Coordinates of C-alpha atoms in Angstrom, one line a residue:
X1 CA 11.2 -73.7 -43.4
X2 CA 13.6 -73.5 -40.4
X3 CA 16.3 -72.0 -43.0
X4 CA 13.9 -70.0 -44.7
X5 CA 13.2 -67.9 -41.3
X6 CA 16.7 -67.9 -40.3
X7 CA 17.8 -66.2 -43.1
X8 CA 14.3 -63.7 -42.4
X9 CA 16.5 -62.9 -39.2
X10 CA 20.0 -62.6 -40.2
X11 CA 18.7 -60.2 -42.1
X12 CA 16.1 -58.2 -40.2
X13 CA 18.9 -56.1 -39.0
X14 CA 19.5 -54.9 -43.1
X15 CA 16.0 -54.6 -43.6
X16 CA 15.6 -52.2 -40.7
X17 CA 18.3 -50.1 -41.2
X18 CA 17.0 -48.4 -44.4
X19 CA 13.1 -48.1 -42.8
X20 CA 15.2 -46.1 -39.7
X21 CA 16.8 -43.2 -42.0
X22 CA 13.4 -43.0 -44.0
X23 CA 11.0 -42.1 -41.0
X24 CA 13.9 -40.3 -39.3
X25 CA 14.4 -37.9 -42.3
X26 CA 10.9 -37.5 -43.3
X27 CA 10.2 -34.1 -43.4
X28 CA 8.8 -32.0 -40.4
X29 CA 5.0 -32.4 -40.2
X30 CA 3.0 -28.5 -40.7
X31 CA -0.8 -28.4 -39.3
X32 CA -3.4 -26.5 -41.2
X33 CA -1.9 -23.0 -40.9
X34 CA 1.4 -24.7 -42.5
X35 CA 3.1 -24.1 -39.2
X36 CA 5.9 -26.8 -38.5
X37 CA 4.8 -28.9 -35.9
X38 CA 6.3 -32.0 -34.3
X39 CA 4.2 -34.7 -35.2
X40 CA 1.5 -35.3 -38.0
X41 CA -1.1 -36.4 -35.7
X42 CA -2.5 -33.2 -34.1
X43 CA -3.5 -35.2 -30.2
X44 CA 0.3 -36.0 -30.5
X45 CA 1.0 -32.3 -31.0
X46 CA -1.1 -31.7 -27.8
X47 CA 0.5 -34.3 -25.5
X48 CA 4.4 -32.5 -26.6
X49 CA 3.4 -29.2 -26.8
X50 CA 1.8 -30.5 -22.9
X51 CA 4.9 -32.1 -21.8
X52 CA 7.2 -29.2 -22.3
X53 CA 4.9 -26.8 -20.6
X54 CA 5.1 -29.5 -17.7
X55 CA 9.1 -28.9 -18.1
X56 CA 9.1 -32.4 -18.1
X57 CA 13.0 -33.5 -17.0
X58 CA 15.3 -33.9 -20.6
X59 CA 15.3 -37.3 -20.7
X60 CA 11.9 -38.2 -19.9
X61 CA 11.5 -35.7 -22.7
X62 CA 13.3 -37.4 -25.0
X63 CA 11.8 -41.0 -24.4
X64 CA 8.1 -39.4 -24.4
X65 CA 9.3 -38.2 -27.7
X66 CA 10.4 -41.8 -29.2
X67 CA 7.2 -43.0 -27.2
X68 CA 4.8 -40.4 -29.2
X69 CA 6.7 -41.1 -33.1
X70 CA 6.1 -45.0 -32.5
X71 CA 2.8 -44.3 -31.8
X72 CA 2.6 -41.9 -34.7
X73 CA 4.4 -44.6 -37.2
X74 CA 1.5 -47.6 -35.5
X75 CA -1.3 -44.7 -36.0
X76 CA -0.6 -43.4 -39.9
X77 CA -0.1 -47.6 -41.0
X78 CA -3.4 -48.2 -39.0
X79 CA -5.3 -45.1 -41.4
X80 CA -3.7 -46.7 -44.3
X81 CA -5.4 -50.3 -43.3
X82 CA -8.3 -49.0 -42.6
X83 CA -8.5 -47.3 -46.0
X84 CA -8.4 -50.6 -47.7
X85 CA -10.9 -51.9 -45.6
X86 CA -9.2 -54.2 -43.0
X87 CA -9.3 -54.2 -38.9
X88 CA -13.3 -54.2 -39.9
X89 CA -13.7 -55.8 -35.8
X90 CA -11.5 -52.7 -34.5
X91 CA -8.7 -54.8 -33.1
X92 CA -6.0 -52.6 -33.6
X93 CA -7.9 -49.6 -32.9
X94 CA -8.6 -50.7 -29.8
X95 CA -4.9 -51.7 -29.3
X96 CA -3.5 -48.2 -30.5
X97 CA -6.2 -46.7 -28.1
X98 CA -4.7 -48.8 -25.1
X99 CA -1.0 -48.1 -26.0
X100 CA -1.9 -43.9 -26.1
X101 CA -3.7 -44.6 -22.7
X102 CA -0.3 -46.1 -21.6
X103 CA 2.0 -43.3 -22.6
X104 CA -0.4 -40.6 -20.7
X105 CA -0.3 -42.9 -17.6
X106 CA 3.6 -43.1 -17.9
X107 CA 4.3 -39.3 -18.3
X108 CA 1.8 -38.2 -15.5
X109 CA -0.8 -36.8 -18.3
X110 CA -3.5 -38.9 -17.4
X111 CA -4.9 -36.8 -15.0
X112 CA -4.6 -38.9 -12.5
X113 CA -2.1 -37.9 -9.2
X114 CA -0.7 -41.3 -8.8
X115 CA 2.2 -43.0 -8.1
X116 CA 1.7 -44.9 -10.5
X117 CA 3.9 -43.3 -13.2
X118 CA 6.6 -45.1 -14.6
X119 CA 9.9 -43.3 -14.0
X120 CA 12.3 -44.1 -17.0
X121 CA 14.6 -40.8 -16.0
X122 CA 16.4 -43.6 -13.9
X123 CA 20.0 -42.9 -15.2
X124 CA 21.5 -44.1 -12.3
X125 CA 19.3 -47.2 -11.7
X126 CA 22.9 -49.1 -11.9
X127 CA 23.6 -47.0 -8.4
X128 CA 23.0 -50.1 -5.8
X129 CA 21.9 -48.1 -2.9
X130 CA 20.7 -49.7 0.6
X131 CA 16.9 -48.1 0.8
X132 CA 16.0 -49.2 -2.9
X133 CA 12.8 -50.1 -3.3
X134 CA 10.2 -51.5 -5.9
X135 CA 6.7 -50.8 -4.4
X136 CA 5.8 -54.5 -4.3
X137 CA 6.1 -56.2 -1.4
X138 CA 7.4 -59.3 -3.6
X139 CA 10.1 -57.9 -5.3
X140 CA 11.2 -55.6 -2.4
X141 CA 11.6 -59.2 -0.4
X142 CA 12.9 -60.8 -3.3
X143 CA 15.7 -57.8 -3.7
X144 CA 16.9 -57.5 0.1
X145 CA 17.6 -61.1 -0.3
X146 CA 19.8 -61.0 -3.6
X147 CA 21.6 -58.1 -2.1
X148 CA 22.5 -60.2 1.3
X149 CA 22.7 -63.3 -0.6
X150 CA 26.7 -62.6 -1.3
X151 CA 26.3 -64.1 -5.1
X152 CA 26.2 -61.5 -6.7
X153 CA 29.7 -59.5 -7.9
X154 CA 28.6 -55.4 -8.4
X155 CA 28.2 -55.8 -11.8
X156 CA 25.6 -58.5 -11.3
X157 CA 23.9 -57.1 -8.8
X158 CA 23.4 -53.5 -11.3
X159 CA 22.4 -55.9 -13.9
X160 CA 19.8 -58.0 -11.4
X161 CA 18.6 -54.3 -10.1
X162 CA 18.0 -53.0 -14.0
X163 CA 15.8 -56.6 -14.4
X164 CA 14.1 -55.5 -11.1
X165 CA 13.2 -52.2 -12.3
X166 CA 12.4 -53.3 -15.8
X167 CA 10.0 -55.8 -14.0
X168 CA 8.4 -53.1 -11.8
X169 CA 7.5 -51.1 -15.0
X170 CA 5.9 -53.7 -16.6
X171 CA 3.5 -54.2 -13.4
X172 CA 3.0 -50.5 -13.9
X173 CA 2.1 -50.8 -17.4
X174 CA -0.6 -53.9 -16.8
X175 CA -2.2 -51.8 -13.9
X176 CA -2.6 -49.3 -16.7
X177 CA -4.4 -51.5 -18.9
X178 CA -6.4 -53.0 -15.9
X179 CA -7.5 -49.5 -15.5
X180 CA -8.8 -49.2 -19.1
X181 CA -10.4 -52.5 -19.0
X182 CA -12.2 -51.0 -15.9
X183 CA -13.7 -47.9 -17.5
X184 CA -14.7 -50.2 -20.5
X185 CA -16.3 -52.2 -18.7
X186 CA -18.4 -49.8 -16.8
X187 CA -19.3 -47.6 -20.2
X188 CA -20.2 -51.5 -21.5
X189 CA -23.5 -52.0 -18.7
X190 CA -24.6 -48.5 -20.0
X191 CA -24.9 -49.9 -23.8
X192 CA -28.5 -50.3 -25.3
X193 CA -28.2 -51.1 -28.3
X194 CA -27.3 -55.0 -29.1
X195 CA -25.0 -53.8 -32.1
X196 CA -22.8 -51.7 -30.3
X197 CA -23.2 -54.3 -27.3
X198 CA -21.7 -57.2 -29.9
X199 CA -18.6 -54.4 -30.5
X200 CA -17.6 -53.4 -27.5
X201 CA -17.8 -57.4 -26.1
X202 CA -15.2 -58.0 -28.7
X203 CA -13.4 -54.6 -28.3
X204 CA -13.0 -56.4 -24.1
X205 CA -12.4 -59.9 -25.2
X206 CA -9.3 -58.2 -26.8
X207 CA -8.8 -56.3 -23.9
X208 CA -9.2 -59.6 -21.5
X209 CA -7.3 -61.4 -23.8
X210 CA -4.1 -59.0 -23.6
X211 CA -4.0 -58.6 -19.8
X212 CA -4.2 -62.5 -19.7
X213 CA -1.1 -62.4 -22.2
X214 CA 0.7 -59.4 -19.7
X215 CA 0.0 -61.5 -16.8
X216 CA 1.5 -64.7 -18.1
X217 CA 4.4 -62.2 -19.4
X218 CA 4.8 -61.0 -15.1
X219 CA 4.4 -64.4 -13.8
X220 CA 7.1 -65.7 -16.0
X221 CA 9.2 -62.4 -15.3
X222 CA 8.7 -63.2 -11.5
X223 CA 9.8 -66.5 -11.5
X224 CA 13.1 -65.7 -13.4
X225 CA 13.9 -63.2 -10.9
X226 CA 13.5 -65.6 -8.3
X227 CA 14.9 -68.4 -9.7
X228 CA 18.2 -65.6 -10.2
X229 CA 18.1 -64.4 -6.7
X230 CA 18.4 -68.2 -5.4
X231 CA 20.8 -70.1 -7.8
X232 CA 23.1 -66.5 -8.9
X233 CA 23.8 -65.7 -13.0
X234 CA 24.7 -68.8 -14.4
X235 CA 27.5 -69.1 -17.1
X236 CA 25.7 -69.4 -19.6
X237 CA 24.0 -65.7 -19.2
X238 CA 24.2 -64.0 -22.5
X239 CA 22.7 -60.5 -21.9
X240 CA 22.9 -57.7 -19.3
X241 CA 20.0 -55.5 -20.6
X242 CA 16.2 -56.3 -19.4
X243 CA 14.5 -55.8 -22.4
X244 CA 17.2 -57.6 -24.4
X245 CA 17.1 -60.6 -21.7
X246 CA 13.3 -60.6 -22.1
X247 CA 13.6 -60.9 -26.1
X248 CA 15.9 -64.0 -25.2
X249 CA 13.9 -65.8 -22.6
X250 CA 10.8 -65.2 -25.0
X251 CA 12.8 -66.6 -27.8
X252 CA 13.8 -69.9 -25.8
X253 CA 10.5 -70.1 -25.0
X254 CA 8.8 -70.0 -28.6
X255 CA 10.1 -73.5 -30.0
X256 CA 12.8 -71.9 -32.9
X257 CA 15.3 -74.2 -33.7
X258 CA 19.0 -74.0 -32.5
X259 CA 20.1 -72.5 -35.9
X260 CA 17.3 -70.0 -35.7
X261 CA 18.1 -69.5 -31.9
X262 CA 22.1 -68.3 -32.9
X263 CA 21.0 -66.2 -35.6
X264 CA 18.8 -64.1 -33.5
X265 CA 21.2 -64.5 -30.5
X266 CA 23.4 -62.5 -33.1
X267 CA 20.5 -59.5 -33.7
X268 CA 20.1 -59.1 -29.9
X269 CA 23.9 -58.6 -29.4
X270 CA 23.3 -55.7 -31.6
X271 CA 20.3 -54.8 -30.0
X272 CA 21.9 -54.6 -27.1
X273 CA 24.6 -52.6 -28.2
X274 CA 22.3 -50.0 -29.9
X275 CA 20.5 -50.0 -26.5
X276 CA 23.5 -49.5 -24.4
X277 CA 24.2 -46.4 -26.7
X278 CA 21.0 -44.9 -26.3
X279 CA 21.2 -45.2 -22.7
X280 CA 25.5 -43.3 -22.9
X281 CA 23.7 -40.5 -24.6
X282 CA 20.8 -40.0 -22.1
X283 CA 23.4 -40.0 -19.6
X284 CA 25.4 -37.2 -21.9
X285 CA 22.0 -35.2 -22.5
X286 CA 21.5 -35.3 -18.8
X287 CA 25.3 -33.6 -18.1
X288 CA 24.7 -31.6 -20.3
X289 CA 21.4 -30.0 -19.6
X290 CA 23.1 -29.4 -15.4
X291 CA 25.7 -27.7 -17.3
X292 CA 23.7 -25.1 -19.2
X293 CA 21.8 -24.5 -15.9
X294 CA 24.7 -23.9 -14.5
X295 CA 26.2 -21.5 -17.1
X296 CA 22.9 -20.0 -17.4
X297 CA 22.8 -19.0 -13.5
X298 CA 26.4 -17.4 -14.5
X299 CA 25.0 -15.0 -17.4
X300 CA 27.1 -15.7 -19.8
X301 CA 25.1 -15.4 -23.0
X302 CA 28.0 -16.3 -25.3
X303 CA 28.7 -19.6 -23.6
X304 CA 24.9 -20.1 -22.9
X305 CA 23.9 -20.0 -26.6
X306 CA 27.3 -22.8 -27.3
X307 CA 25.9 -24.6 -24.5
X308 CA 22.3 -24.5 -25.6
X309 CA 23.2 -25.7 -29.2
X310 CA 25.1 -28.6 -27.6
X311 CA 21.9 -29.5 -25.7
X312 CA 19.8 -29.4 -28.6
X313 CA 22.1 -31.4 -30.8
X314 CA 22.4 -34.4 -27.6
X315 CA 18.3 -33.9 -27.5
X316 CA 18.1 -34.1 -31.3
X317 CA 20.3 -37.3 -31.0
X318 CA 19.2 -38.8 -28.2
X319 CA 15.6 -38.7 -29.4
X320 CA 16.6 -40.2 -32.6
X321 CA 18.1 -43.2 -31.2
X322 CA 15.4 -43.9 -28.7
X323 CA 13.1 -43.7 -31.9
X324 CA 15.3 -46.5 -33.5
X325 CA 15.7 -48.4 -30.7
X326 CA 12.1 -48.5 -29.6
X327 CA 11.6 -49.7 -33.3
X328 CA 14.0 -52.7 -33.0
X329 CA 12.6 -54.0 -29.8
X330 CA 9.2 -53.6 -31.8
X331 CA 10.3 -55.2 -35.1
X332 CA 12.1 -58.2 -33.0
X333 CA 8.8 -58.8 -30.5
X334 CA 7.0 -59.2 -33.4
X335 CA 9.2 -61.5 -35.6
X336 CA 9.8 -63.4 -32.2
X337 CA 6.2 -64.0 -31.2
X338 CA 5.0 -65.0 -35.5
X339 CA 7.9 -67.1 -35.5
X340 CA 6.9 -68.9 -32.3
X341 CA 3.1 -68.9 -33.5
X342 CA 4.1 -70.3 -36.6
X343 CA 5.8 -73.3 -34.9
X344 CA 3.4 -73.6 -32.3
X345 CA 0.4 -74.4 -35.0
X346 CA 2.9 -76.8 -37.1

């Protein structure tokens, strides 16, 4: 069994590769007047057609974008399910439902004026600076004390601050589905009939049962930055990206064997590579998009139309790779958490 799923993840990274091009190249979407539109799902459409009346900044552009096509890709496979009959107790419905509720709260389209938002246009989160903080009291303690600690070299302490950050999004993202649970909840007293009552109690079971998993998923984050901030990075730290770290510390966690462990230690060194890339060609998009402004302020229509094509092609690129990388981290959370089921239940 152990060598059957080891070879499953040596060669998830194969398996992906073709999937990638396929959605990537897919032809445009059109809605019903055969105009090309952006996505195939029209409340999609709205929420980008939304954003860039918002003149949302380009790289929160560009992740909102990755953000909407996984949520297009998890939406069309739903429709197909449902077509043959399954999800009959609304599970994933109800889970699509919370991640759309999720990317409005993130992007400020909620209609809520928050500060709650999560800000992922945080190129320079690697800039240590002296007034940094988290808006939690805990990691905000925990933080002053890692930077006045004196075990920390620069580099460790940009890669502690990402983990910080990373952490303080994913408290953002539970109070988000708190807030759902909230309104469900409420809407739930109103119900008279016992039908729909017996629904919507499973629809919040589910709900329960996923902030119960989020929470474990922040207490365990907590207690690694903690643990960090007192004893320093050991030598034995593979990873310096958050999400890549929290792929290996779930992986540790889920009982695969040593064998198993290295071949998926492999997969996340690419991972973190691709995400690493992703993150040089924000930062490229970014310089770019200052120096069209700039060249724009100057009149120059000849260089502002090479300048704006250069934009559009970093954009183009740069949403692309968010796309594949958000569908990496997906693919691996999922093959990580079956494969740790599956041993669990053995």
């Amino acid at each position: 069994l152990g060598t059957t799923k080891s070879l499953e993840f040596c060669n998830l990274r194969e398996s992906m590769a073709g999937k990638y091009s396929k959605e990537i190249n897919e032809q445009k979407a059109s809605d019903k007047n055969n105009n090309q539109v952006e996505f195939r799902i029209a409340k999609l459409n709205q929420v980008w057609e939304k954003a860039i009346r918002m003149q949302l900044a380009p790289v929160r552009l560009s992740e909102l974008h990755s953000d909407l096509k996984i949520q297009e890709k998890d939406e069309l496979q739903w429709k197909k399910l449902k077509a043959e009959g399954l999800d009959e107790d609304g599970e994933r419905e109800a889970k699509l439902r919370r991640n759309f509720n999720i990317i409005l709260a993130k992007y400020g389209m909620d209609g809520k004026k928050d500060t709650r938002a999560l800000d992922s246009n945080r190129l320079k989160d690697h800039d240590v600076k002296d007034g940094d903080t988290f808006d939690d009291p805990r990691l905000d303690k925990l933080w002053n004390k890692a930077k006045t600690s004196g075990k920390f070299s620069d580099e460790e302490l940009q890669t502690l601050q990402r983990e910080f950050h990373h952490h303080k999004d994913k408290i953002n993202e539970y109070n988000i589905v708190m807030d759902t649970v909230s309104r469900t909840e409420e809407i739930h007293k109103n119900v008279i009939s016992p039908l729909e009552g017996d629904m919507k109690e499973h629809v919040l079971h589910q709900k329960h049962a996923d902030l119960k998993q989020r929470m474990r998923g922040l207490n365990q984050g907590f207690e690694r930055l903690r643990k960090i901030t007192h004893e320093g990075y050991g030598a034995d730290s593979e990873f310096k990206e958050p999400r890549v770290i929290e792929l290996w510390e779930m992986a540790k966690r889920s009982n695969l064997t040593e064998v198993e462990l290295d071949s998926l230690k492999e997969e996340l060194r690419h991972f973190e590579t691709k995400v690493e890339k992703h993150q040089h060609y924000q930062e490229q998009l970014e310089l770019s998009h200052q120096k069209l402004k700039h060249v724009e302020a100057l009149g120059d229509n000849e260089h502002t139309m090479r300048n704006k094509e250069k934009y559009n092609a970093l954009a183009e690129k740069a949403r692309e790779m968010g796309y594949k990388m958000k569908k990496h981290l997906q693919d691996l959370t999922n093959k990580i958490s079956q494969n740790g089921l599956q041993h669990n239940e053995l």
